[in-house]
PDB file of C-alpha atoms and ligand atoms in Angstrom:
ATOM      1  CA  ALA A   1     117.433 -66.673 -71.641  1.00 59.00           C
ATOM      2  CA  MET A   2     116.206 -66.885 -75.246  1.00 66.00           C
ATOM      3  CA  SER A   3     114.923 -70.004 -76.989  1.00 74.00           C
ATOM      4  CA  SER A   4     112.459 -70.614 -79.610  1.00 74.00           C
ATOM      5  CA  ASP A   5     109.226 -72.661 -79.511  1.00 72.00           C
ATOM      6  CA  ASP A   6     108.275 -75.110 -81.904  1.00 71.00           C
ATOM      7  CA  GLU A   7     106.837 -72.778 -84.466  1.00 71.00           C
ATOM      8  CA  GLY A   8     110.261 -71.066 -84.246  1.00 70.00           C
ATOM      9  CA  ARG A   9     108.715 -68.027 -82.443  1.00 70.00           C
ATOM     10  CA  GLU A  10     111.211 -66.459 -80.147  1.00 74.00           C
ATOM     11  CA  GLU A  11     110.548 -67.236 -76.363  1.00 86.00           C
ATOM     12  CA  TYR A  12     112.085 -65.707 -73.147  1.00 94.00           C
ATOM     13  CA  LEU A  13     112.745 -67.320 -69.675  1.00 96.00           C
ATOM     14  CA  PHE A  14     113.453 -64.746 -67.020  1.00 97.00           C
ATOM     15  CA  LYS A  15     114.086 -65.695 -63.232  1.00 97.00           C
ATOM     16  CA  ILE A  16     113.147 -63.392 -60.422  1.00 97.00           C
ATOM     17  CA  VAL A  17     113.230 -63.502 -57.026  1.00 96.00           C
ATOM     18  CA  VAL A  18     111.429 -62.312 -54.408  1.00 96.00           C
ATOM     19  CA  ILE A  19     113.596 -61.077 -51.141  1.00 95.00           C
ATOM     20  CA  GLY A  20     112.534 -59.098 -47.722  1.00 96.00           C
ATOM     21  CA  ASP A  21     111.980 -60.155 -44.062  1.00 94.00           C
ATOM     22  CA  SER A  22     109.923 -62.786 -43.013  1.00 92.00           C
ATOM     23  CA  ALA A  23     105.928 -61.817 -43.025  1.00 94.00           C
ATOM     24  CA  VAL A  24     106.210 -58.918 -45.214  1.00 96.00           C
ATOM     25  CA  GLY A  25     103.953 -60.674 -47.843  1.00 95.00           C
ATOM     26  CA  LYS A  26     106.315 -62.199 -50.404  1.00 95.00           C
ATOM     27  CA  SER A  27     104.319 -65.311 -50.621  1.00 93.00           C
ATOM     28  CA  ASN A  28     101.064 -63.659 -50.820  1.00 94.00           C
ATOM     29  CA  LEU A  29     102.329 -61.260 -53.513  1.00 96.00           C
ATOM     30  CA  LEU A  30     103.606 -64.110 -55.687  1.00 95.00           C
ATOM     31  CA  SER A  31     100.289 -66.081 -55.229  1.00 93.00           C
ATOM     32  CA  ARG A  32      97.891 -63.143 -55.926  1.00 95.00           C
ATOM     33  CA  TYR A  33      99.877 -62.432 -58.972  1.00 96.00           C
ATOM     34  CA  ALA A  34     100.685 -65.860 -60.456  1.00 93.00           C
ATOM     35  CA  ARG A  35      96.945 -67.335 -59.173  1.00 92.00           C
ATOM     36  CA  ASN A  36      94.882 -64.488 -57.793  1.00 94.00           C
ATOM     37  CA  GLU A  37      94.684 -65.942 -54.458  1.00 92.00           C
ATOM     38  CA  PHE A  38      95.355 -64.650 -51.025  1.00 93.00           C
ATOM     39  CA  SER A  39      95.866 -66.354 -47.632  1.00 90.00           C
ATOM     40  CA  ALA A  40      95.103 -64.733 -44.166  1.00 87.00           C
ATOM     41  CA  ASN A  41      97.025 -67.094 -42.276  1.00 81.00           C
ATOM     42  CA  SER A  42     100.885 -66.964 -42.779  1.00 66.00           C
ATOM     43  CA  LYS A  43     102.102 -70.396 -43.326  1.00 66.00           C
ATOM     44  CA  ALA A  44     105.510 -71.284 -44.284  1.00 56.00           C
ATOM     45  CA  THR A  45     105.819 -71.780 -47.975  1.00 53.00           C
ATOM     46  CA  ILE A  46     106.603 -75.357 -48.161  1.00 55.00           C
ATOM     47  CA  GLY A  47     107.223 -77.217 -51.371  1.00 50.00           C
ATOM     48  CA  VAL A  48     106.606 -74.542 -54.225  1.00 58.00           C
ATOM     49  CA  GLU A  49     109.529 -73.269 -55.122  1.00 79.00           C
ATOM     50  CA  PHE A  50     108.645 -71.017 -57.739  1.00 90.00           C
ATOM     51  CA  GLN A  51     105.551 -70.249 -60.047  1.00 92.00           C
ATOM     52  CA  THR A  52     105.922 -69.427 -63.475  1.00 94.00           C
ATOM     53  CA  GLN A  53     104.049 -66.733 -65.575  1.00 94.00           C
ATOM     54  CA  SER A  54     103.648 -65.694 -68.933  1.00 94.00           C
ATOM     55  CA  MET A  55     103.225 -62.625 -70.654  1.00 93.00           C
ATOM     56  CA  GLU A  56     103.331 -61.278 -74.311  1.00 93.00           C
ATOM     57  CA  ILE A  57     105.700 -58.293 -75.329  1.00 94.00           C
ATOM     58  CA  GLU A  58     105.861 -57.275 -78.613  1.00 92.00           C
ATOM     59  CA  GLY A  59     104.374 -60.509 -79.995  1.00 90.00           C
ATOM     60  CA  LYS A  60     107.048 -62.650 -78.070  1.00 92.00           C
ATOM     61  CA  GLU A  61     106.361 -65.091 -75.282  1.00 93.00           C
ATOM     62  CA  VAL A  62     108.104 -63.680 -71.970  1.00 95.00           C
ATOM     63  CA  LYS A  63     107.894 -66.495 -69.349  1.00 96.00           C
ATOM     64  CA  ALA A  64     108.709 -65.394 -65.632  1.00 97.00           C
ATOM     65  CA  GLN A  65     109.940 -67.745 -63.380  1.00 97.00           C
ATOM     66  CA  ILE A  66     109.688 -66.250 -60.284  1.00 97.00           C
ATOM     67  CA  TRP A  67     110.699 -67.771 -56.956  1.00 95.00           C
ATOM     68  CA  ASP A  68     109.892 -67.686 -53.227  1.00 92.00           C
ATOM     69  CA  THR A  69     111.957 -68.395 -50.445  1.00 86.00           C
ATOM     70  CA  ALA A  70     110.555 -71.374 -48.492  1.00 74.00           C
ATOM     71  CA  GLY A  71     110.800 -69.249 -45.290  1.00 75.00           C
ATOM     72  CA  GLN A  72     114.576 -69.730 -45.080  1.00 78.00           C
ATOM     73  CA  GLU A  73     114.666 -65.922 -44.476  1.00 80.00           C
ATOM     74  CA  ARG A  74     113.689 -66.517 -41.002  1.00 77.00           C
ATOM     75  CA  PHE A  75     116.919 -68.001 -40.063  1.00 74.00           C
ATOM     76  CA  ARG A  76     118.749 -65.672 -42.806  1.00 71.00           C
ATOM     77  CA  ALA A  77     119.771 -68.705 -44.596  1.00 73.00           C
ATOM     78  CA  VAL A  78     118.732 -68.136 -47.936  1.00 79.00           C
ATOM     79  CA  THR A  79     121.144 -69.734 -50.219  1.00 82.00           C
ATOM     80  CA  SER A  80     123.214 -68.700 -53.319  1.00 86.00           C
ATOM     81  CA  ALA A  81     121.076 -71.372 -55.307  1.00 87.00           C
ATOM     82  CA  TYR A  82     118.115 -68.988 -54.626  1.00 91.00           C
ATOM     83  CA  TYR A  83     119.939 -66.086 -56.265  1.00 92.00           C
ATOM     84  CA  ARG A  84     121.556 -68.037 -58.856  1.00 93.00           C
ATOM     85  CA  GLY A  85     120.657 -66.928 -62.678  1.00 95.00           C
ATOM     86  CA  ALA A  86     118.333 -64.092 -61.564  1.00 96.00           C
ATOM     87  CA  VAL A  87     117.950 -61.157 -63.569  1.00 97.00           C
ATOM     88  CA  GLY A  88     115.082 -59.618 -61.789  1.00 98.00           C
ATOM     89  CA  ALA A  89     114.321 -59.128 -57.892  1.00 98.00           C
ATOM     90  CA  LEU A  90     111.366 -57.684 -55.882  1.00 98.00           C
ATOM     91  CA  VAL A  91     112.653 -56.398 -52.592  1.00 98.00           C
ATOM     92  CA  VAL A  92     109.718 -56.290 -50.389  1.00 98.00           C
ATOM     93  CA  TYR A  93     109.072 -54.301 -46.712  1.00 98.00           C
ATOM     94  CA  ASP A  94     105.768 -54.053 -44.827  1.00 98.00           C
ATOM     95  CA  ILE A  95     104.650 -50.429 -44.554  1.00 98.00           C
ATOM     96  CA  THR A  96     103.488 -51.187 -41.120  1.00 98.00           C
ATOM     97  CA  ARG A  97     106.771 -52.742 -39.702  1.00 98.00           C
ATOM     98  CA  ARG A  98     109.749 -50.132 -39.868  1.00 98.00           C
ATOM     99  CA  THR A  99     112.204 -52.685 -39.154  1.00 98.00           C
ATOM    100  CA  THR A 100     111.482 -54.440 -42.226  1.00 98.00           C
ATOM    101  CA  PHE A 101     112.083 -51.299 -44.361  1.00 98.00           C
ATOM    102  CA  GLU A 102     115.052 -51.040 -42.190  1.00 98.00           C
ATOM    103  CA  SER A 103     116.542 -54.404 -43.558  1.00 97.00           C
ATOM    104  CA  VAL A 104     116.134 -53.627 -47.176  1.00 97.00           C
ATOM    105  CA  GLY A 105     119.986 -52.423 -47.296  1.00 97.00           C
ATOM    106  CA  ARG A 106     120.965 -55.866 -45.986  1.00 95.00           C
ATOM    107  CA  TRP A 107     118.839 -57.495 -48.458  1.00 95.00           C
ATOM    108  CA  LEU A 108     120.095 -55.478 -51.421  1.00 97.00           C
ATOM    109  CA  ASP A 109     123.654 -56.411 -50.098  1.00 95.00           C
ATOM    110  CA  GLU A 110     122.767 -60.008 -50.410  1.00 94.00           C
ATOM    111  CA  LEU A 111     121.599 -59.737 -53.903  1.00 95.00           C
ATOM    112  CA  LYS A 112     124.845 -57.884 -55.066  1.00 95.00           C
ATOM    113  CA  ILE A 113     126.926 -60.433 -53.538  1.00 94.00           C
ATOM    114  CA  HIS A 114     125.164 -63.566 -55.226  1.00 93.00           C
ATOM    115  CA  SER A 115     124.497 -61.963 -58.693  1.00 90.00           C
ATOM    116  CA  ASP A 116     127.058 -61.906 -61.405  1.00 82.00           C
ATOM    117  CA  THR A 117     124.709 -60.061 -64.022  1.00 89.00           C
ATOM    118  CA  THR A 118     122.925 -56.553 -63.925  1.00 92.00           C
ATOM    119  CA  VAL A 119     119.326 -57.298 -61.829  1.00 96.00           C
ATOM    120  CA  ALA A 120     116.422 -55.637 -62.558  1.00 97.00           C
ATOM    121  CA  ARG A 121     115.085 -54.304 -58.949  1.00 98.00           C
ATOM    122  CA  MET A 122     112.019 -53.017 -57.652  1.00 98.00           C
ATOM    123  CA  LEU A 123     111.537 -52.038 -53.978  1.00 98.00           C
ATOM    124  CA  VAL A 124     108.083 -52.953 -53.056  1.00 98.00           C
ATOM    125  CA  GLY A 125     106.115 -51.685 -49.935  1.00 99.00           C
ATOM    126  CA  ASN A 126     103.533 -54.040 -49.224  1.00 98.00           C
ATOM    127  CA  LYS A 127     100.269 -54.170 -47.239  1.00 98.00           C
ATOM    128  CA  CYS A 128      99.177 -50.541 -48.439  1.00 98.00           C
ATOM    129  CA  ASP A 129      96.027 -51.378 -47.404  1.00 98.00           C
ATOM    130  CA  LEU A 130      96.767 -50.822 -43.783  1.00 98.00           C
ATOM    131  CA  GLU A 131      97.291 -47.166 -44.386  1.00 98.00           C
ATOM    132  CA  ASN A 132      96.030 -46.469 -40.419  1.00 98.00           C
ATOM    133  CA  ILE A 133      98.846 -47.992 -39.107  1.00 98.00           C
ATOM    134  CA  ARG A 134     101.356 -47.136 -41.639  1.00 98.00           C
ATOM    135  CA  ALA A 135     105.032 -46.991 -40.322  1.00 98.00           C
ATOM    136  CA  VAL A 136     107.087 -45.707 -43.363  1.00 98.00           C
ATOM    137  CA  SER A 137     105.716 -42.998 -45.504  1.00 98.00           C
ATOM    138  CA  VAL A 138     105.395 -43.173 -49.330  1.00 98.00           C
ATOM    139  CA  GLU A 139     108.233 -40.355 -49.516  1.00 98.00           C
ATOM    140  CA  GLU A 140     110.574 -42.712 -47.205  1.00 98.00           C
ATOM    141  CA  GLY A 141     110.112 -45.442 -50.005  1.00 98.00           C
ATOM    142  CA  LYS A 142     110.851 -43.183 -52.905  1.00 98.00           C
ATOM    143  CA  ALA A 143     113.660 -41.738 -51.549  1.00 98.00           C
ATOM    144  CA  LEU A 144     115.495 -45.157 -50.568  1.00 98.00           C
ATOM    145  CA  ALA A 145     114.409 -46.376 -54.073  1.00 98.00           C
ATOM    146  CA  GLU A 146     116.083 -43.147 -55.885  1.00 98.00           C
ATOM    147  CA  GLU A 147     119.019 -43.521 -53.661  1.00 98.00           C
ATOM    148  CA  GLU A 148     119.787 -47.464 -54.566  1.00 97.00           C
ATOM    149  CA  GLY A 149     118.668 -46.799 -58.181  1.00 96.00           C
ATOM    150  CA  LEU A 150     115.268 -49.315 -57.971  1.00 97.00           C
ATOM    151  CA  PHE A 151     111.709 -48.867 -59.142  1.00 97.00           C
ATOM    152  CA  PHE A 152     109.368 -48.309 -56.547  1.00 98.00           C
ATOM    153  CA  VAL A 153     105.771 -49.195 -55.801  1.00 98.00           C
ATOM    154  CA  GLU A 154     103.466 -49.843 -52.890  1.00 98.00           C
ATOM    155  CA  THR A 155     101.346 -52.743 -53.271  1.00 98.00           C
ATOM    156  CA  SER A 156      98.457 -54.683 -51.249  1.00 98.00           C
ATOM    157  CA  ALA A 157      98.338 -58.223 -51.797  1.00 98.00           C
ATOM    158  CA  LEU A 158      95.316 -58.200 -49.843  1.00 97.00           C
ATOM    159  CA  ASP A 159      93.147 -55.961 -52.274  1.00 98.00           C
ATOM    160  CA  SER A 160      95.417 -56.456 -55.339  1.00 98.00           C
ATOM    161  CA  THR A 161      96.661 -53.148 -55.567  1.00 98.00           C
ATOM    162  CA  ASN A 162      99.473 -52.751 -57.871  1.00 98.00           C
ATOM    163  CA  VAL A 163     100.640 -56.467 -57.638  1.00 98.00           C
ATOM    164  CA  LYS A 164     100.585 -56.843 -61.525  1.00 97.00           C
ATOM    165  CA  THR A 165     102.230 -53.428 -62.011  1.00 97.00           C
ATOM    166  CA  ALA A 166     105.302 -54.366 -59.481  1.00 98.00           C
ATOM    167  CA  PHE A 167     105.954 -57.606 -61.351  1.00 98.00           C
ATOM    168  CA  GLU A 168     105.191 -56.489 -64.622  1.00 97.00           C
ATOM    169  CA  MET A 169     107.516 -53.406 -64.534  1.00 97.00           C
ATOM    170  CA  VAL A 170     110.540 -55.798 -63.655  1.00 98.00           C
ATOM    171  CA  ILE A 171     109.922 -58.208 -66.540  1.00 98.00           C
ATOM    172  CA  LEU A 172     109.598 -55.337 -68.819  1.00 97.00           C
ATOM    173  CA  ASP A 173     112.591 -53.706 -67.728  1.00 97.00           C
ATOM    174  CA  ILE A 174     114.399 -57.166 -68.143  1.00 97.00           C
ATOM    175  CA  TYR A 175     113.186 -57.666 -71.692  1.00 96.00           C
ATOM    176  CA  ASN A 176     114.329 -54.233 -72.767  1.00 94.00           C
ATOM    177  CA  ASN A 177     117.775 -55.030 -71.338  1.00 90.00           C
ATOM    178  CA  VAL A 178     117.962 -58.071 -73.388  1.00 88.00           C
ATOM    179  CA  SER A 179     116.155 -57.394 -76.447  1.00 83.00           C
TER     180      SER A 179
HETATM  181  P1  GDP B   1     106.300 -63.962 -46.333  1.00 72.13           P
HETATM  182  O1  GDP B   1     106.661 -64.417 -45.188  1.00 72.13           O
HETATM  183  O2  GDP B   1     106.934 -62.505 -46.597  1.00 72.13           O
HETATM  184  O3  GDP B   1     106.188 -64.815 -47.418  1.00 72.13           O
HETATM  185  O4  GDP B   1     104.547 -63.161 -46.027  1.00 72.13           O
HETATM  186  P2  GDP B   1     103.058 -64.204 -46.251  1.00 72.13           P
HETATM  187  O5  GDP B   1     102.874 -63.617 -47.515  1.00 72.13           O
HETATM  188  O6  GDP B   1     103.101 -65.121 -45.585  1.00 72.13           O
HETATM  189  O7  GDP B   1     102.302 -62.980 -45.411  1.00 72.13           O
HETATM  190  C1  GDP B   1     102.473 -62.809 -43.878  1.00 72.13           C
HETATM  191  C2  GDP B   1     101.302 -62.318 -43.352  1.00 72.13           C
HETATM  192  O8  GDP B   1     100.824 -60.966 -43.825  1.00 72.13           O
HETATM  193  C3  GDP B   1     100.156 -63.262 -43.695  1.00 72.13           C
HETATM  194  O9  GDP B   1      99.333 -63.328 -42.345  1.00 72.13           O
HETATM  195  C4  GDP B   1      99.177 -62.259 -44.582  1.00 72.13           C
HETATM  196  O10 GDP B   1      97.950 -62.856 -44.573  1.00 72.13           O
HETATM  197  C5  GDP B   1      99.477 -61.102 -44.861  1.00 72.13           C
HETATM  198  N1  GDP B   1      99.771 -60.305 -45.839  1.00 72.13           N
HETATM  199  C6  GDP B   1     100.432 -60.280 -46.883  1.00 72.13           C
HETATM  200  N2  GDP B   1     100.222 -59.548 -47.674  1.00 72.13           N
HETATM  201  C7  GDP B   1      99.515 -58.584 -47.069  1.00 72.13           C
HETATM  202  C8  GDP B   1      98.789 -57.289 -47.298  1.00 72.13           C
HETATM  203  O11 GDP B   1      99.084 -56.800 -48.735  1.00 72.13           O
HETATM  204  N3  GDP B   1      97.729 -56.669 -46.700  1.00 72.13           N
HETATM  205  C9  GDP B   1      97.496 -57.299 -45.368  1.00 72.13           C
HETATM  206  N4  GDP B   1      96.686 -56.308 -44.597  1.00 72.13           N
HETATM  207  N5  GDP B   1      97.878 -58.327 -44.992  1.00 72.13           N
HETATM  208  C10 GDP B   1      99.159 -58.870 -45.734  1.00 72.13           C
HETATM  209 MG1   MG B   2     106.689 -66.684 -47.320  1.00 72.13          MG
END
């Protein structure tokens, strides 16, 4: 994961995957983080496999290569190539749809099966702007995260709440594990 740039400065490149049921907001979390964009219409992610976002930690350039499923999760056909080399993961559910929260265990199992290294994992309850139709409490999210040993945060890709935090906490944890 580490290399040096032209001037000999250390650089890091971390692969991070975003997983979770269809329509929980994975693509919008990524577009909000990487481009500050949100799209109201759910259109299948076509073409873009990943986005690269840089941040500086302790004077070092840290690049996160964040992967988005191209809608394969609809068919439960996320391939092992998607997970290969990942050192971080955001496991996303939609706080307004209980079934997406109930799927989290399956996504964690899949992640475990496909990873051969320690993966920094963040449980993300997205769409927290929709408080009026909430179906999963903050406490339930926290409890599951604690049980499984994950970080936890609720986000809104719509109003930007905690989006940066969700990605950057994972990146920082990976950095702390390798540096
Ligand atoms: P994906 O299938 O997991 O990639 O989900 P998308 O990013 O395509 O989002 C699915 C739908 O949920 C789209 O209509 C989005 O506009 C909507 N959406 C995504 N994030 C949020 C959010 O934080 N709040 C609200 N209210 N809607 C969201
Ligand atoms: Mg998507």
